[in-house]
Amino acid sequence: MGQSEAVNAPTDDVGGEGEEFDPIGTLTLIGIYFAILVLAWVYIYFVEFLGRDLVVVG
Amino acid sequence: MSAAIESEPTFVDKFPDEARVVRAAFMSSFFALLLGAIFGIIQTLHRTDVARIIPSTDYYTVLTAHGVFMVISFTIFFLVGLFTWALTRSLDRPLLNIKITWTWYGLMAAGMTLTGISILAGFVDSIDMSADVLYTFYAPLQAHPLFYAGLTVFIVGTWIAGADWFRTFLAWRSEHPDERIPLQTFMVLTTMTMWYIASSAVAASVLLFLLPWSLGFIDQVNPTLTRTLFWFFGHPVVYFWLMPAYMLWYTVLPKIAGGRLFSDPLARVVFVLFVLLSTPVGIHHQYLDPGIAEGFKFISMTNTMFLLLPSLLTAFTVVASVEYGARQRGGTGLLGWLTNLPWRKPEFTGMMLAGLMFAAGGFSGMVNAGMNINYLIHNTLWVPGHFHLTVGTAVALTMMAGTYWIWPQISNKPIFSSQIGLFQVVLWFIGMALMSNAMHAQGLLGVPRRTAEPEYSGFDYPTMFGGFEELNIQIAIGGTLLFVSTILFLGNLALTMGNPTVSGLAEPLPSPVSGAEDAPKVLDNLRLWVGIALTLVVLAYALPIAAIINRGGLLGPGVGTYPVWVAPLFDALADAATPLLAAITDASGSLLEVVR
Amino acid sequence: MHIHAYEKLWLALSIVLILALIGTVTYGAVGPGVAMVADSQSTVDPGALDEDDRFSEPRVEQVGENEYEAYVVAYQFGFEPTPIVVPANSTVTLHITSRDVIHGFGVAGTSANAMAVPGEVSEITVETDEPTEYGIVCNEYCGAGHHVMEGKINVVSQSEFEDRGGDSE
């Protein structure tokens, strides 16, 4: 195909496989990322922030 | 086969006039990158006390130059180049009038030159001009009028650029009344919509208050008001930097990985979410400001947290597109496909490492956005640690990596050395990992950002994750690697320009797995999204701004004027301040002894 | 519009994450009672601080049993009073303003942090613990001498505080 986006053009030979594609690897990677985010957040909020001196209470 | 590829025209073959504009914009961008990198290395080594080649009072000139050249000139010139390429390419038609195109490019270049002169004059004592107000230019610190005037001309240039692209799109629309907006054009139009909304506030702040004030037409301004108007612009501008990177991740990275974009509709949803949510969030930069009610801060936080959504969706869609590519290349297993990717290509590895760092930056951004946890890190080195992951890597490294792919398309010249390119992007990643990590850690120690000398006479920082000095060494090493990486990038590109032109470099972009025909038509209804975006902006800002004006007045509660461009006076003051402060500390110390 | 099942799952997880973040911050506000700098204090004329009841004399004063108020003025390039002397195991409300440009008031290594904006007053309340000393840094760029701008909070024992006349002047 040319340089244009070819929005309504029929998909080429790999198009059919696309419907079958399950990004299980992506789900795994992003699940690991999610777990890291949650743990890091709990640590920084409850240990680093609320655990410090001079928390602003008013 | 090879004959077929050779007959495929590149962008510069099809649109030579537009390609010239794109190259000019990129050259401006990379010139700013060079200047920004030079000021970056001076700053890193000064702050960490490794090498101080300038007096500490000049540090703030260096800091202003690094900030403005990197986040205004480097990023935005790259953006206008990339968007000109993307719009022309995806509409497959030339811009309406190339003279208008050169006009906005000329305005942007002229404006940035004026602003640059006003900043760099700060180094020369004999010139009575300075703009040492940093990138945020908070009043009542006052820059030379040329600084504000230059920024205005630059922003007007970007507005005309947007108009140029919208007009070209409308011309295409009349030729193709029933087609969906091509994805890259959709990205350009939504990003510019956001930019018009966001930059209106900084334009108002500069034209109504700061410029007249610097020229002496008005005596004072309301510092909270101009600060709020800055952040009205100052947060969405980070998405203005980021959207070119997103465009490359969505439309170019899947191609390099050997696959195709996973979902066109979700890409559109993401850009629409940015139009809606980018602006009504700026108050999260002012969580610790007096004069703004807590409720307004909470609303801003809620909007900010929902702004995580488009980025989290992007992470999935982009990684899935890469996985699709890897599986097309024979990749198997849960994670084994990661080895089937073109890691030797700098354009691929650069973008992937940029995305990885953006994921880390997502975490520190969550902390910045958390309303009360902001007390922990506000104005500490944590914050520049964060944005060197986002704009400093997710954006900057993607732009450099993208250049390795796009430059042959706009010049018919192959990249001089892929090996140097690969080494350069990896070096950037290592340098930034060291520097940014240590900056975050120092921020948690309470080390402030934006200071020439972060060590103080009256107290020592606590030790956690390594002491202050060790972290300084990490910052200095990291900063040095980043500087070397930048020079390698620019050198590689300069040598590329010396290459002879060849044919057969065309790299057409494939259509998505799930295409535009699968996207609801309403996504293309820009009027609707603009309407909702403006409503959200009014909801988030009308009451806070009314309250700020009500409290302090339109022109401030008797605040003085502190021009940084009366430079000799300030240097004298600073020189006097150091011994004076020491004397006061000594005196109060001995007073304490006496009292005891 | 077709969205892959995995991506729907990720979308749901993302929304859960966002709600959890907002929830944590809300918990911090209502549980430990973390309050934001807000608009509780009236504005002040930065050019005439000497005529203002609050800031004519930067000081620490007792306002109740174990309750103290501190009035702090930031200026190019220092803080008044310095040091800010407060008793241990007490509740201290700091009122912070600036008489010239925007400054920051960051107590290094702690969660106490606020902006000092000319014309406005930041109010933050903290609870002191054992006697100790904290450094205060100006964490907002305020001019060529920004890096020399520092202050101190000395938390002293109750008896030492009383010996000093209950005031940091």
Coordinates of C-alpha atoms in Angstrom, one line a residue, chain B residues 56-57 60 64 132-134 136 138-141 223-224 227 262-263 265-266 269 286-294 296-298 301-302 305-309 312-317 320 366 369-380 444-459 461-462 514 518-520 523 547-548 551-552 557-560 562 564 570-571 573-574 577-578 581 584 588 591-592 595-596, chain C residues 1-8 10-15 17-19 21-30 34-48 75-79 82-83 85 96 99-124 133-152 154 156 160 163-165 168-169:
Chain B
S56 CA 26.6 30.6 41.7
T57 CA 24.6 33.7 40.8
Y60 CA 20.1 30.6 37.4
T64 CA 16.7 29.3 32.7
D132 CA 16.9 34.7 35.1
V133 CA 13.3 33.9 36.0
L134 CA 13.5 30.3 35.1
T136 CA 8.2 29.2 35.1
Y138 CA 6.8 33.5 38.5
A139 CA 6.1 37.2 39.2
P140 CA 7.1 39.3 41.0
L141 CA 10.5 38.3 39.7
P223 CA 1.5 36.8 41.9
T224 CA -1.0 34.1 42.7
R227 CA 1.2 31.7 38.8
F262 CA -3.2 -3.2 17.9
S263 CA -6.2 -0.8 18.1
P265 CA -10.1 3.1 18.1
L266 CA -8.4 3.0 21.4
V269 CA -10.0 7.4 22.7
Q286 CA -0.2 24.6 43.6
Y287 CA -1.3 22.2 46.3
L288 CA 0.9 24.1 48.8
D289 CA -0.1 27.6 47.6
P290 CA -2.0 29.8 50.1
G291 CA -5.2 31.5 48.8
I292 CA -6.7 28.5 47.0
A293 CA -9.3 26.5 48.8
E294 CA -8.7 22.8 49.5
F296 CA -10.4 23.2 44.4
K297 CA -7.2 21.3 45.0
F298 CA -9.2 18.1 45.4
M301 CA -6.4 16.0 41.9
T302 CA -9.4 13.9 40.8
M305 CA -5.7 10.9 38.6
F306 CA -8.1 10.2 35.8
L307 CA -5.5 11.5 33.4
L308 CA -3.5 8.4 34.3
L309 CA -6.1 6.5 32.3
L312 CA -2.2 3.3 31.2
L313 CA -4.2 2.4 28.1
T314 CA -1.4 3.5 25.9
A315 CA 1.0 1.2 27.8
F316 CA -1.2 -1.7 27.0
T317 CA -2.0 -0.9 23.4
A320 CA 0.4 -5.3 22.6
M366 CA 1.3 9.6 40.9
A369 CA -0.5 14.2 41.9
G370 CA -1.5 12.9 45.3
M371 CA -2.8 16.0 47.0
N372 CA -1.5 15.5 50.6
I373 CA 1.6 13.4 49.8
N374 CA 2.7 16.4 47.8
Y375 CA 4.0 17.8 51.1
L376 CA 6.7 15.2 51.0
I377 CA 8.2 16.1 47.7
H378 CA 6.9 19.5 46.6
N379 CA 9.8 21.6 45.2
T380 CA 12.4 19.0 46.1
L444 CA 13.1 12.3 49.7
L445 CA 16.0 13.7 51.8
G446 CA 14.5 17.1 51.4
V447 CA 17.1 18.5 49.0
P448 CA 15.5 21.4 47.1
R449 CA 15.3 21.7 43.3
R450 CA 16.5 24.8 41.4
T451 CA 19.4 25.8 43.6
A452 CA 23.1 26.4 42.8
E453 CA 24.3 25.0 46.1
P454 CA 22.1 22.4 47.8
E455 CA 24.3 22.0 50.8
Y456 CA 23.6 24.4 53.7
S457 CA 25.6 25.7 56.6
G458 CA 23.0 25.1 59.4
F459 CA 22.1 21.5 59.0
Y461 CA 20.5 16.0 55.3
P462 CA 19.6 12.6 56.8
S514 CA -8.4 -3.1 14.5
D518 CA -14.1 -0.1 14.1
A519 CA -14.0 3.3 15.9
P520 CA -17.3 5.0 16.8
L523 CA -14.7 10.1 18.3
A547 CA -11.5 33.8 44.4
I548 CA -7.9 34.7 43.6
R551 CA -8.7 38.1 47.5
G552 CA -5.7 39.8 46.0
P557 CA -2.1 43.2 46.9
G558 CA 0.6 45.8 46.9
V559 CA 3.3 43.5 45.7
G560 CA 6.6 45.1 44.6
Y562 CA 11.8 42.6 41.4
V564 CA 16.3 40.3 37.6
F570 CA 21.5 41.6 42.5
D571 CA 25.0 40.2 42.3
L573 CA 23.1 41.8 47.1
A574 CA 23.9 38.1 46.8
A577 CA 24.0 38.1 51.7
T578 CA 26.3 35.2 52.2
L581 CA 23.7 35.4 56.8
I584 CA 23.5 36.5 61.6
S588 CA 22.0 34.2 67.0
L591 CA 22.9 34.9 71.7
L592 CA 21.5 31.4 72.4
V595 CA 20.6 33.1 77.1
R596 CA 21.4 29.6 78.2
Chain C
M1 CA -16.2 -0.8 18.9
H2 CA -14.3 -4.0 19.5
I3 CA -12.0 -4.0 22.6
H4 CA -10.0 -7.1 23.4
A5 CA -11.0 -8.9 26.6
Y6 CA -7.5 -8.4 28.1
E7 CA -7.6 -4.7 27.4
K8 CA -11.0 -4.5 29.1
W10 CA -6.6 -3.7 32.1
L11 CA -9.1 -0.8 31.8
A12 CA -10.9 -2.1 34.8
L13 CA -7.7 -2.5 36.8
S14 CA -6.6 1.0 35.8
I15 CA -9.8 2.5 37.1
L17 CA -5.9 1.9 40.7
I18 CA -7.1 5.5 40.1
L19 CA -9.9 5.1 42.7
L21 CA -5.1 6.5 44.7
I22 CA -7.8 9.0 45.3
G23 CA -9.0 6.8 48.2
T24 CA -5.6 6.8 49.9
V25 CA -5.4 10.6 49.7
T26 CA -8.9 10.8 51.2
Y27 CA -7.9 8.4 53.9
G28 CA -4.9 10.6 54.7
A29 CA -7.2 13.6 55.0
V30 CA -9.8 12.0 57.3
V34 CA -3.5 15.7 56.9
A35 CA -4.8 19.2 55.9
M36 CA -3.8 21.3 52.9
V37 CA -2.5 24.8 52.9
A38 CA -5.7 26.7 51.8
D39 CA -7.4 30.0 52.0
S40 CA -8.0 30.1 55.8
Q41 CA -6.0 33.3 56.4
S42 CA -6.9 36.7 55.1
T43 CA -4.5 38.5 52.7
V44 CA -1.8 40.9 53.8
D45 CA -0.1 43.9 52.3
P46 CA 3.5 42.7 51.7
G47 CA 4.7 46.2 51.6
A48 CA 3.3 47.0 55.1
Y75 CA 12.5 37.6 52.4
Q76 CA 15.4 37.8 50.0
F77 CA 17.4 35.9 51.3
G78 CA 16.3 34.5 54.7
F79 CA 13.6 33.8 57.2
T82 CA 15.6 32.4 62.9
P83 CA 15.8 30.1 64.5
V85 CA 12.2 28.0 68.6
I96 CA 4.2 32.0 56.6
R99 CA 7.6 40.5 52.0
D100 CA 9.0 40.4 48.5
V101 CA 9.0 37.6 45.9
I102 CA 7.6 34.0 46.1
H103 CA 9.7 31.8 48.3
G104 CA 9.4 28.2 49.6
F105 CA 9.4 27.0 53.2
G106 CA 10.5 23.4 53.3
V107 CA 11.6 21.7 56.5
A108 CA 14.2 19.3 55.2
G109 CA 13.6 15.6 55.7
T110 CA 10.0 16.1 57.1
S111 CA 6.5 16.4 55.6
A112 CA 6.2 20.1 56.5
N113 CA 6.3 22.2 53.4
A114 CA 4.5 25.3 52.1
M115 CA 4.8 28.2 49.7
A116 CA 5.5 31.7 50.9
V117 CA 3.6 34.0 48.6
P118 CA 3.6 37.9 48.9
G119 CA 0.1 39.0 49.8
E120 CA -1.0 35.6 51.0
V121 CA -0.5 33.6 54.2
S122 CA 0.2 29.9 54.3
E123 CA -1.1 28.2 57.5
I124 CA 0.1 24.8 58.5
E133 CA 16.8 20.7 65.2
Y134 CA 15.5 20.9 61.6
G135 CA 16.8 22.9 58.7
I136 CA 14.5 25.1 56.6
V137 CA 15.3 25.6 53.0
C138 CA 13.8 28.1 50.6
N139 CA 12.7 25.6 47.9
E140 CA 11.3 28.1 45.4
Y141 CA 13.8 30.1 43.3
C142 CA 13.7 33.6 44.6
G143 CA 16.7 35.4 43.0
A144 CA 20.4 35.3 42.6
G145 CA 21.0 34.6 46.3
H146 CA 18.4 31.8 46.5
H147 CA 21.0 29.2 47.6
V148 CA 22.0 31.0 50.7
M149 CA 18.5 31.3 52.0
E150 CA 18.0 28.9 54.9
G151 CA 16.4 28.9 58.4
K152 CA 16.1 26.6 61.4
N154 CA 14.8 24.3 67.1
V156 CA 13.6 22.5 72.7
E160 CA 14.2 25.3 78.1
D163 CA 13.6 29.7 80.5
R164 CA 13.9 31.6 77.2
G165 CA 10.8 33.5 78.1
S168 CA 12.2 33.1 70.2
E169 CA 13.2 36.8 70.0

